[in-house]
Amino acid sequence: MLIGRVLKTQITLITFLTFFIQLSLKAQIGFPYCESFDSNTTKSTTIFGADAQLVNGALRLTNNQVDQRGYVYIDIPFSSAYGIKTSFEYFSYGGDGADGIAFFLFDASIPNFAIGGFGGSLGYSKRNNEPGLAGAYLGVGFDEFGNFGNTAEGKSGGFPGAGESYVPDAIVIRGPGNGFSGYEFIKGRKTMASGPDGLASDQFFPISSGGIGTQRVTDLNEPGYRKANISLVPNPSGLGYLITLVMDYTVFQNIHRTITIFQDVPFPYEAPANLKLGFSASTGGFTNFHEIRNLTVEVANDEDLQNPVGSDIDGLESCAGADNQYYITKDNVELLNENASISCLQFFESFEEIESESGDICEQAKCDELNRFLVMPEGVFEATDEPGGFLFVPNQDFAGEEVTVYYTVTDNYGKRSQGNSLTIKIQESPPAMKLVKSEGEESVDEIFLCGGESVLLKGIPEIAYTNIEWRKDGEKIQGAEDFEYNAKQSGTYTILGFNERGCSIASNEIVITFPDSPDYGIENPIIGCEPGEGVDVTSYLEGYDPNTYDYLLVGNGNSYLNDEMKNIVDSGLYELTVKPKTVDCYSDPIQIEIIILEEELIADFKFSIRGLGITGDEDGGIFPEDPVQFENLSDNSSVNWQWDFGDGNTSEEENPIHVFGKKGVFDIVLTVENELGCTASVTKQLSITKSYRIMVPTGFTPLEEENKTFVPKFKGIVNMQLSIFNMWGEFIFQTDDLSSIGWDGTLKGNLLDAGVYVFRIDAEAKDGEKVTKTGKFRLIR
């Protein structure tokens, strides 16, 4: 049935506006669900985290960087009774191909969302010591690198015969799991290979739309476009669902294709009553941008759904000038779909205002906020967040009259009733009492008390009431039925007087506050990272307000009141208390430790080519492919290291090795942090100006086992000619073989005398630079 009850206060225009703003922020519940990700905001129920962010019209799950991970899930339960159908565009581009994107479903009753292992598990499956997605039901991986369809990293099952070997460019279905159990391989399809698990050769397409330097492709006629269409239809002859996955993709200009990857694949696992869905993506040592947009979630078996059937409602009563709360229940509206619930209640002034359902699936998903709030001359109707719940606030001038409006309900499948009438009679309410402080009948809004104190409150009646009721924080105080009440607890107090019709209007509110120990979320300890400089304790106090409260900090034999706390120069233990200025009692103390560094934290480092000790051009130069060893020389107290190599790459290792892969001048920044959270940074410049290196020995010993030939060592050289002359310029030896062992010291088979000889090198570096190098060396016998 439909129940009405009188609530607490006379509503005002400000209340209307506040409620309307709250309605505009309310998310929908259930099907259909559409999220385009094309603006700077999303629905409040679209939750994303880790590296995920909105970027230029799409949700970017990972940047084109190593070791990225991102996820998004829709915090709305979708009924599993009629299956789920979803479509989305995905974009994987700009890198060298790893790891991929996963679409997943999980049990909506799981209290806390917990993403799975990343890397090759794509945020769905377990991964070594990382548990899988909590309450996982289904995972579909769009796998670029090839680790979602094998048994690597502790996953369960994979493509037949794959073992831990990579299976790149594959779409893989994995089953239910929780923690370290389950997530079994169900079915996979290789998109760039033929055979029983592959595609026809004329259907090949890579999971990633493009390599390094490519951009997001949104035009279905352009190479690189990708869209997935997944449906889970209840299996008519067994448990679980039949899964179908259809891909829309473009490999060649203006040749858009649609092919079926999976057709009615049995998924024999019983589904929870409600599911939630999401996406995740990851990169490892290889990279890609991973993005999604234009997500649509629908019921798979939409043709089996029916519209709710409403009924005309009358015989209801309300109290003028007060909030009257009602609920439309299954006794008023017949919900014909399994697991159906009311997700949207809308009001209309006339039956003719009710529009027919839109053919646009995403429009069906919307609960028009304008229709959840209806202002009539007789009063205001407001839908609440509770299923089928609404408030009616009648105007006093219409006491004794009736008001009729029209309503529709939409269920969690997006199906809406045709519209019915709702009639409520408006009863007269008594005038509200005036609530005061009993002593002197003083009108106050707020009263501050110290511990153990109480205050006597009083309601001043306007008429003779049939019943008196006191409320604290909106809840009835049992046994309080007189015009006076001795309040001993903090809270918001009101008094109500009822007439013979059971109507009332709440009095004004009085707020009683005790100065409890404050919870400022204060950091403890408070750290001063600059030796000799004081710390400002007030900056750590959320809502610091010395005009309303007194703050007292005591420690090290000193006391600091309010703004005196802005410069505490001594380390030690302190106690903080607070009180409203209107009372004399302070709260219980909170202990705070203040630590000020005695010595400055210093960051420093050095670098050289690993194993060679070369630091720059002066000793041979650093090359793009050289592994550069960075050595931390910072203060021993540092425990965290953040390196920025100036080329878009970072590291958290203490002594990392990095290959820059290109010429340039790079500003290397090292930021260190000690165990107290203090940081220090230093910047040094590393120059890579050459793409080649030639090192020539100063001598060789043809008669010894070591250094038997004269041959230069080189790097980055694509061709080179080595010529040898004696000191009179006579030609002795020449080779242009890069793999030559060099000159063995002989001429026409005879070993030459010890002495000084001359070399000339004519070479070309891999970037096209011409190189000539001459010099002397010694033959030693």
Coordinates of C-alpha atoms in Angstrom, one line a residue, residues 296-746:
T296 CA 26.1 1.5 -23.8
V297 CA 24.7 -1.1 -21.5
E298 CA 21.3 -2.7 -22.3
V299 CA 19.2 -5.8 -21.5
A300 CA 20.1 -8.6 -23.9
N301 CA 16.6 -10.1 -24.1
D302 CA 14.8 -6.8 -24.4
E303 CA 11.9 -8.3 -26.2
D304 CA 11.0 -10.3 -23.1
L305 CA 10.5 -7.2 -21.0
Q306 CA 7.2 -5.5 -20.2
N307 CA 6.2 -2.1 -19.1
P308 CA 5.1 -1.6 -15.5
V309 CA 1.4 -1.2 -15.0
G310 CA 0.3 1.6 -12.6
S311 CA -3.0 2.4 -10.9
D312 CA -4.9 5.6 -10.0
I313 CA -4.1 6.5 -6.4
D314 CA -6.5 8.4 -4.1
G315 CA -7.7 8.6 -0.5
L316 CA -4.4 10.0 0.7
E317 CA -4.2 12.8 3.3
S318 CA -1.5 15.4 3.9
C319 CA -0.8 18.1 6.4
A320 CA -0.5 21.7 5.1
G321 CA 2.8 23.4 5.4
A322 CA 4.7 20.2 6.3
D323 CA 6.8 17.6 4.6
N324 CA 4.6 14.6 3.9
Q325 CA 6.4 11.5 2.8
Y326 CA 4.9 8.7 0.8
Y327 CA 5.9 5.5 -1.0
I328 CA 4.6 4.0 -4.2
T329 CA 4.8 0.2 -3.8
K330 CA 4.0 -3.0 -5.6
D331 CA 0.4 -2.5 -4.4
N332 CA 0.1 0.6 -6.6
V333 CA 2.3 -0.4 -9.5
E334 CA 2.7 -3.9 -10.9
L335 CA 6.4 -4.6 -11.9
L336 CA 6.2 -7.4 -14.5
N337 CA 9.9 -8.1 -15.0
E338 CA 12.0 -10.5 -12.9
N339 CA 14.1 -8.7 -10.3
A340 CA 12.4 -5.4 -11.2
S341 CA 12.5 -2.4 -8.9
I342 CA 11.4 1.3 -9.3
S343 CA 14.4 3.3 -10.4
C344 CA 12.6 6.5 -11.4
L345 CA 9.4 8.4 -10.3
Q346 CA 8.2 11.4 -12.4
F347 CA 5.4 13.8 -11.9
F348 CA 3.2 15.7 -14.4
E349 CA 0.6 18.4 -14.1
S350 CA -1.6 16.8 -16.7
F351 CA -1.9 13.4 -18.5
E352 CA -1.2 15.1 -21.8
E353 CA 2.3 16.2 -20.6
I354 CA 3.4 12.6 -20.4
E355 CA 5.6 12.0 -23.5
S356 CA 5.9 8.7 -25.3
E357 CA 9.0 6.7 -24.7
S358 CA 12.0 7.7 -26.8
G359 CA 13.4 5.3 -29.4
D360 CA 16.9 6.4 -28.4
I361 CA 18.2 3.8 -26.0
C362 CA 20.3 6.4 -24.1
E363 CA 17.3 8.7 -23.8
Q364 CA 15.3 5.9 -22.2
A365 CA 18.1 5.6 -19.6
K366 CA 17.5 9.2 -18.4
C367 CA 15.2 10.1 -15.5
D368 CA 14.3 13.7 -16.4
E369 CA 15.2 15.6 -13.2
L370 CA 12.7 18.4 -14.2
N371 CA 9.9 15.8 -13.8
R372 CA 11.0 14.6 -10.4
F373 CA 10.2 18.1 -9.0
L374 CA 6.7 19.5 -9.7
V375 CA 5.5 22.9 -8.3
M376 CA 1.7 23.3 -8.2
P377 CA -0.4 26.1 -6.7
E378 CA -1.5 23.6 -4.0
G379 CA 2.1 22.6 -3.1
V380 CA 5.3 20.9 -4.2
F381 CA 5.9 17.2 -5.2
E382 CA 9.5 15.9 -4.9
A383 CA 10.7 12.4 -5.8
T384 CA 13.3 11.1 -3.3
D385 CA 16.2 8.8 -3.7
E386 CA 14.3 5.9 -2.2
P387 CA 12.6 3.6 -4.7
G388 CA 9.0 4.9 -5.2
G389 CA 9.5 7.5 -2.5
F390 CA 8.3 11.1 -2.7
L391 CA 7.5 14.2 -0.6
F392 CA 4.5 16.5 -0.9
V393 CA 4.5 19.9 0.8
P394 CA 1.0 21.5 0.6
N395 CA 0.4 25.2 0.9
Q396 CA -1.5 26.4 3.9
D397 CA -4.0 28.3 1.7
F398 CA -5.4 25.1 0.2
A399 CA -6.3 23.4 3.5
G400 CA -9.4 21.3 3.0
E401 CA -8.9 20.9 -0.7
E402 CA -7.6 18.1 -2.9
V403 CA -4.8 18.2 -5.5
T404 CA -4.4 15.7 -8.4
V405 CA -1.2 15.1 -10.4
Y406 CA -0.1 12.4 -12.7
Y407 CA 2.9 10.0 -12.3
T408 CA 4.9 7.4 -14.1
V409 CA 7.4 4.9 -12.8
T410 CA 10.4 3.5 -14.7
D411 CA 11.9 0.2 -13.6
N412 CA 15.5 -0.8 -13.5
Y413 CA 15.3 -2.2 -17.1
G414 CA 14.3 1.2 -18.4
K415 CA 10.7 0.3 -18.9
R416 CA 8.1 2.9 -18.0
S417 CA 4.4 2.9 -17.1
Q418 CA 1.8 4.8 -19.2
G419 CA 0.8 7.3 -16.5
N420 CA -1.8 7.4 -13.7
S421 CA -3.4 9.9 -11.4
L422 CA -2.4 10.6 -7.8
T423 CA -4.9 12.5 -5.6
I424 CA -4.1 13.9 -2.1
K425 CA -6.4 15.7 0.3
I426 CA -4.8 18.7 2.2
Q427 CA -5.6 18.9 5.9
E428 CA -5.1 22.0 8.0
S429 CA -2.0 22.0 10.2
P430 CA -1.7 23.8 13.6
P431 CA 0.7 26.8 14.0
A432 CA 4.2 25.8 14.9
M433 CA 5.5 26.3 18.5
K434 CA 8.3 28.6 19.3
L435 CA 11.3 26.7 20.8
V436 CA 13.4 28.8 23.3
K437 CA 15.9 28.4 26.1
S438 CA 13.6 28.0 29.1
E439 CA 15.7 30.4 31.3
G440 CA 14.3 33.9 30.4
E441 CA 12.5 32.3 27.4
E442 CA 15.5 33.4 25.3
S443 CA 15.4 32.8 21.5
V444 CA 18.7 31.1 20.4
D445 CA 19.9 29.1 17.4
E446 CA 22.9 27.4 19.1
I447 CA 23.9 26.5 22.7
F448 CA 27.4 25.4 23.7
L449 CA 27.7 23.3 26.9
C450 CA 30.6 21.9 28.8
G451 CA 30.9 18.3 29.8
G452 CA 28.2 17.2 32.3
E453 CA 26.1 20.3 31.8
S454 CA 22.5 20.3 30.5
V455 CA 20.0 23.0 29.4
L456 CA 16.3 23.2 29.8
L457 CA 14.4 23.8 26.5
K458 CA 10.8 25.1 26.3
G459 CA 8.1 25.1 23.6
I460 CA 5.8 28.0 23.7
P461 CA 2.3 26.9 22.4
E462 CA 0.1 28.9 20.1
I463 CA -3.0 26.8 20.6
A464 CA -4.1 23.8 22.6
Y465 CA -2.4 20.7 21.0
T466 CA -3.7 17.2 21.3
N467 CA -0.2 15.7 21.5
I468 CA 3.4 16.9 22.1
E469 CA 6.5 15.4 20.5
W470 CA 10.2 16.2 21.0
R471 CA 12.8 15.3 18.3
K472 CA 16.6 15.2 18.3
D473 CA 18.2 15.0 14.9
G474 CA 14.8 14.2 13.4
E475 CA 14.2 11.2 15.6
K476 CA 11.4 11.1 18.2
I477 CA 12.6 11.3 21.9
Q478 CA 10.7 8.6 23.7
G479 CA 8.8 9.7 26.8
A480 CA 9.3 13.5 26.1
E481 CA 5.7 14.8 26.0
D482 CA 5.7 18.0 28.1
F483 CA 6.4 21.6 26.9
E484 CA 9.9 21.5 28.6
Y485 CA 12.8 19.1 28.0
N486 CA 16.2 18.9 29.8
A487 CA 18.7 18.4 27.0
K488 CA 21.9 16.7 28.0
Q489 CA 23.2 15.5 24.6
S490 CA 24.5 17.3 21.6
G491 CA 22.1 17.5 18.6
T492 CA 19.5 19.4 16.8
Y493 CA 16.2 19.8 18.8
T494 CA 12.7 20.6 17.7
I495 CA 9.2 20.4 19.3
L496 CA 6.0 19.5 17.5
G497 CA 2.4 20.0 18.5
F498 CA -0.3 17.9 16.8
N499 CA -4.0 18.8 16.2
E500 CA -6.9 16.4 16.2
R501 CA -6.2 15.4 12.6
G502 CA -2.7 14.3 13.5
C503 CA -1.0 17.2 11.6
S504 CA 1.9 19.2 13.0
I505 CA 4.6 21.6 11.9
A506 CA 8.0 21.5 13.5
S507 CA 9.2 24.4 15.5
N508 CA 12.4 26.3 14.9
E509 CA 15.6 24.4 15.6
I510 CA 18.1 24.8 18.5
V511 CA 21.5 23.1 18.1
I512 CA 23.3 22.0 21.3
T513 CA 27.0 21.4 21.0
F514 CA 29.6 20.0 23.5
P515 CA 33.2 20.8 22.7
D516 CA 34.3 17.2 22.1
S517 CA 37.9 16.4 21.3
P518 CA 38.3 17.7 17.7
D519 CA 39.1 15.5 14.8
Y520 CA 41.0 17.6 12.4
G521 CA 42.6 14.8 10.5
I522 CA 45.9 16.3 11.6
E523 CA 49.1 14.7 10.5
N524 CA 51.1 13.3 13.4
P525 CA 53.9 13.9 13.7
I526 CA 54.1 17.4 12.2
I527 CA 57.4 17.6 10.3
G528 CA 59.5 20.7 9.8
C529 CA 61.9 20.0 6.9
E530 CA 63.9 23.2 7.1
P531 CA 66.5 23.2 9.9
G532 CA 66.1 26.3 12.1
E533 CA 62.7 27.3 10.7
G534 CA 59.5 27.0 12.7
V535 CA 56.4 25.1 11.7
D536 CA 52.8 26.6 11.4
V537 CA 50.6 24.2 13.4
T538 CA 47.5 26.1 12.4
S539 CA 48.0 25.1 8.7
Y540 CA 47.4 21.5 9.7
L541 CA 44.1 22.2 11.4
E542 CA 41.2 21.8 9.0
G543 CA 38.7 24.6 9.5
Y544 CA 41.0 26.6 11.8
D545 CA 38.8 29.5 13.0
P546 CA 40.3 31.6 15.8
N547 CA 37.3 34.0 15.6
T548 CA 34.9 31.3 16.8
Y549 CA 37.2 29.0 18.8
D550 CA 40.2 29.3 21.1
Y551 CA 43.1 26.8 20.4
L552 CA 45.7 26.1 23.0
L553 CA 49.0 24.3 22.4
V554 CA 51.1 23.3 25.4
G555 CA 54.5 21.7 25.4
N556 CA 58.2 22.1 26.3
G557 CA 57.2 24.3 29.1
N558 CA 55.4 26.8 26.9
S559 CA 51.8 27.7 25.9
Y560 CA 50.7 29.0 22.5
L561 CA 47.2 30.5 22.0
N562 CA 45.6 30.7 18.5
D563 CA 48.0 32.4 16.0
E564 CA 50.9 32.0 18.4
M565 CA 50.9 28.4 17.0
K566 CA 52.1 29.7 13.6
N567 CA 55.8 29.5 14.6
I568 CA 56.8 26.6 16.7
V569 CA 60.5 26.3 16.6
D570 CA 61.2 23.4 19.1
S571 CA 60.8 19.7 18.5
G572 CA 58.9 17.8 21.1
L573 CA 55.5 16.5 22.4
Y574 CA 52.6 18.9 22.6
E575 CA 49.0 18.8 23.7
L576 CA 46.3 20.6 21.7
T577 CA 42.9 21.6 23.2
V578 CA 40.1 23.7 21.8
K579 CA 36.9 25.5 23.0
P580 CA 34.2 27.7 21.6
K581 CA 34.8 31.3 22.7
T582 CA 31.3 31.2 24.3
V583 CA 32.3 28.6 27.0
D584 CA 35.1 28.3 29.5
C585 CA 35.9 24.6 29.1
Y586 CA 38.4 23.1 26.7
S587 CA 38.1 19.8 25.0
D588 CA 40.1 16.7 25.9
P589 CA 43.7 17.1 24.7
I590 CA 45.1 15.7 21.5
Q591 CA 48.8 14.8 21.6
I592 CA 50.9 16.1 18.7
E593 CA 54.6 15.4 18.1
I594 CA 56.6 18.1 16.3
I595 CA 59.9 17.1 14.6
I596 CA 62.1 19.8 13.0
L597 CA 65.2 18.5 11.1
E598 CA 68.5 19.3 12.6
E599 CA 70.4 18.9 9.3
E600 CA 69.3 19.8 5.8
L601 CA 68.4 16.9 3.5
I602 CA 70.6 16.9 0.5
A603 CA 70.1 15.2 -2.9
D604 CA 73.0 14.3 -5.2
F605 CA 74.0 11.8 -7.8
K606 CA 76.5 10.9 -10.5
F607 CA 76.2 9.0 -13.8
S608 CA 78.3 7.1 -16.3
I609 CA 78.0 4.5 -19.0
R610 CA 77.7 1.1 -17.2
G611 CA 81.0 -0.7 -17.2
L612 CA 82.9 2.0 -19.0
G613 CA 82.9 5.0 -16.6
I614 CA 82.3 7.4 -19.5
T615 CA 80.4 10.5 -18.3
G616 CA 80.4 12.8 -21.3
D617 CA 82.1 14.0 -24.5
E618 CA 85.3 14.7 -22.7
D619 CA 86.0 11.0 -22.2
G620 CA 84.4 9.5 -25.3
G621 CA 80.8 10.6 -25.2
I622 CA 77.5 8.9 -24.3
F623 CA 75.5 7.3 -27.1
P624 CA 71.7 6.9 -27.5
E625 CA 71.9 3.1 -27.0
D626 CA 74.3 3.2 -24.1
P627 CA 73.0 2.0 -20.7
V628 CA 73.6 4.9 -18.3
Q629 CA 74.1 3.9 -14.7
F630 CA 72.9 6.5 -12.2
E631 CA 74.3 6.4 -8.7
N632 CA 72.5 8.0 -5.8
L633 CA 74.9 10.1 -3.6
S634 CA 72.1 11.6 -1.5
D635 CA 71.8 11.9 2.3
N636 CA 71.9 8.4 3.9
S637 CA 68.5 9.2 5.5
S638 CA 66.7 9.1 2.2
V639 CA 64.4 6.1 1.7
N640 CA 62.6 7.0 -1.5
W641 CA 64.0 8.1 -4.8
Q642 CA 62.2 9.6 -7.7
W643 CA 64.1 10.0 -10.9
D644 CA 62.9 12.0 -13.9
F645 CA 65.2 11.4 -16.9
G646 CA 63.9 14.3 -18.9
D647 CA 62.7 12.2 -21.7
G648 CA 59.3 11.3 -20.3
N649 CA 60.5 8.3 -18.4
T650 CA 60.9 7.9 -14.6
S651 CA 62.2 5.4 -12.1
E652 CA 61.8 4.8 -8.3
E653 CA 65.0 2.6 -8.0
E654 CA 67.8 3.9 -5.9
N655 CA 70.5 3.3 -8.6
P656 CA 68.6 2.9 -11.9
I657 CA 70.0 2.1 -15.4
H658 CA 68.4 4.0 -18.3
V659 CA 68.8 4.0 -22.1
F660 CA 67.7 7.3 -23.7
G661 CA 67.5 6.0 -27.3
K662 CA 68.0 9.4 -28.9
K663 CA 70.3 12.4 -29.0
G664 CA 69.6 15.4 -26.9
V665 CA 70.4 17.4 -23.8
F666 CA 68.4 16.0 -20.8
D667 CA 67.8 17.5 -17.4
I668 CA 68.0 14.7 -14.9
V669 CA 66.1 15.4 -11.7
L670 CA 66.5 13.3 -8.6
T671 CA 64.0 13.9 -5.8
V672 CA 64.7 12.1 -2.5
E673 CA 62.5 11.6 0.5
N674 CA 63.4 10.6 4.0
E675 CA 61.3 8.5 6.3
L676 CA 59.7 11.7 7.7
G677 CA 58.4 12.7 4.3
C678 CA 60.8 15.6 3.7
T679 CA 62.1 16.0 0.2
A680 CA 65.1 17.4 -1.6
S681 CA 65.9 17.7 -5.3
V682 CA 68.9 18.1 -7.6
T683 CA 69.1 18.6 -11.3
K684 CA 72.1 17.7 -13.5
Q685 CA 72.4 17.8 -17.3
L686 CA 73.3 14.8 -19.5
S687 CA 74.3 15.4 -23.1
I688 CA 74.1 12.9 -25.9
T689 CA 75.7 14.6 -28.9
K690 CA 77.1 11.6 -30.8
S691 CA 75.7 8.5 -32.3
Y692 CA 79.1 6.7 -32.7
R693 CA 82.3 5.9 -30.8
I694 CA 85.7 4.8 -32.1
M695 CA 88.4 3.7 -29.6
V696 CA 91.9 3.1 -31.0
P697 CA 94.5 1.2 -29.1
T698 CA 97.9 3.0 -28.5
G699 CA 99.8 -0.2 -29.3
F700 CA 99.7 -4.0 -29.8
T701 CA 101.9 -7.1 -29.3
P702 CA 101.7 -9.5 -32.3
L703 CA 104.0 -12.1 -30.5
E704 CA 101.8 -12.3 -27.4
E705 CA 98.6 -14.1 -26.7
E706 CA 96.8 -10.9 -25.8
N707 CA 96.5 -7.9 -28.2
K708 CA 97.9 -9.8 -31.2
T709 CA 96.3 -7.5 -33.7
F710 CA 95.8 -3.7 -34.1
V711 CA 92.0 -3.2 -34.4
P712 CA 89.8 -0.3 -33.2
K713 CA 86.7 -0.8 -31.2
F714 CA 83.6 1.0 -32.3
K715 CA 79.9 1.5 -31.8
G716 CA 77.3 3.1 -34.0
I717 CA 79.4 2.7 -37.2
V718 CA 77.8 1.2 -40.3
N719 CA 80.9 1.1 -42.6
M720 CA 84.6 1.8 -42.0
Q721 CA 87.9 1.6 -43.8
L722 CA 91.1 1.1 -41.8
S723 CA 94.4 2.0 -43.4
I724 CA 97.9 1.5 -41.9
F725 CA 101.1 3.4 -42.9
N726 CA 104.7 3.5 -41.7
M727 CA 106.3 6.7 -40.5
W728 CA 107.4 7.6 -44.1
G729 CA 103.8 7.4 -45.4
E730 CA 104.3 4.0 -47.2
F731 CA 101.0 2.0 -47.4
I732 CA 101.1 -1.2 -45.4
F733 CA 97.5 -2.5 -44.7
Q734 CA 93.9 -1.7 -45.5
T735 CA 90.4 -3.3 -44.7
D736 CA 86.8 -2.2 -44.9
D737 CA 85.4 -5.3 -43.2
L738 CA 83.7 -4.3 -39.9
S739 CA 84.3 -7.8 -38.6
S740 CA 88.0 -7.8 -39.5
I741 CA 90.5 -8.9 -36.8
G742 CA 92.7 -6.0 -37.9
W743 CA 96.4 -5.7 -38.8
D744 CA 98.6 -8.5 -37.5
G745 CA 101.9 -6.5 -37.9
T746 CA 103.0 -8.2 -41.1

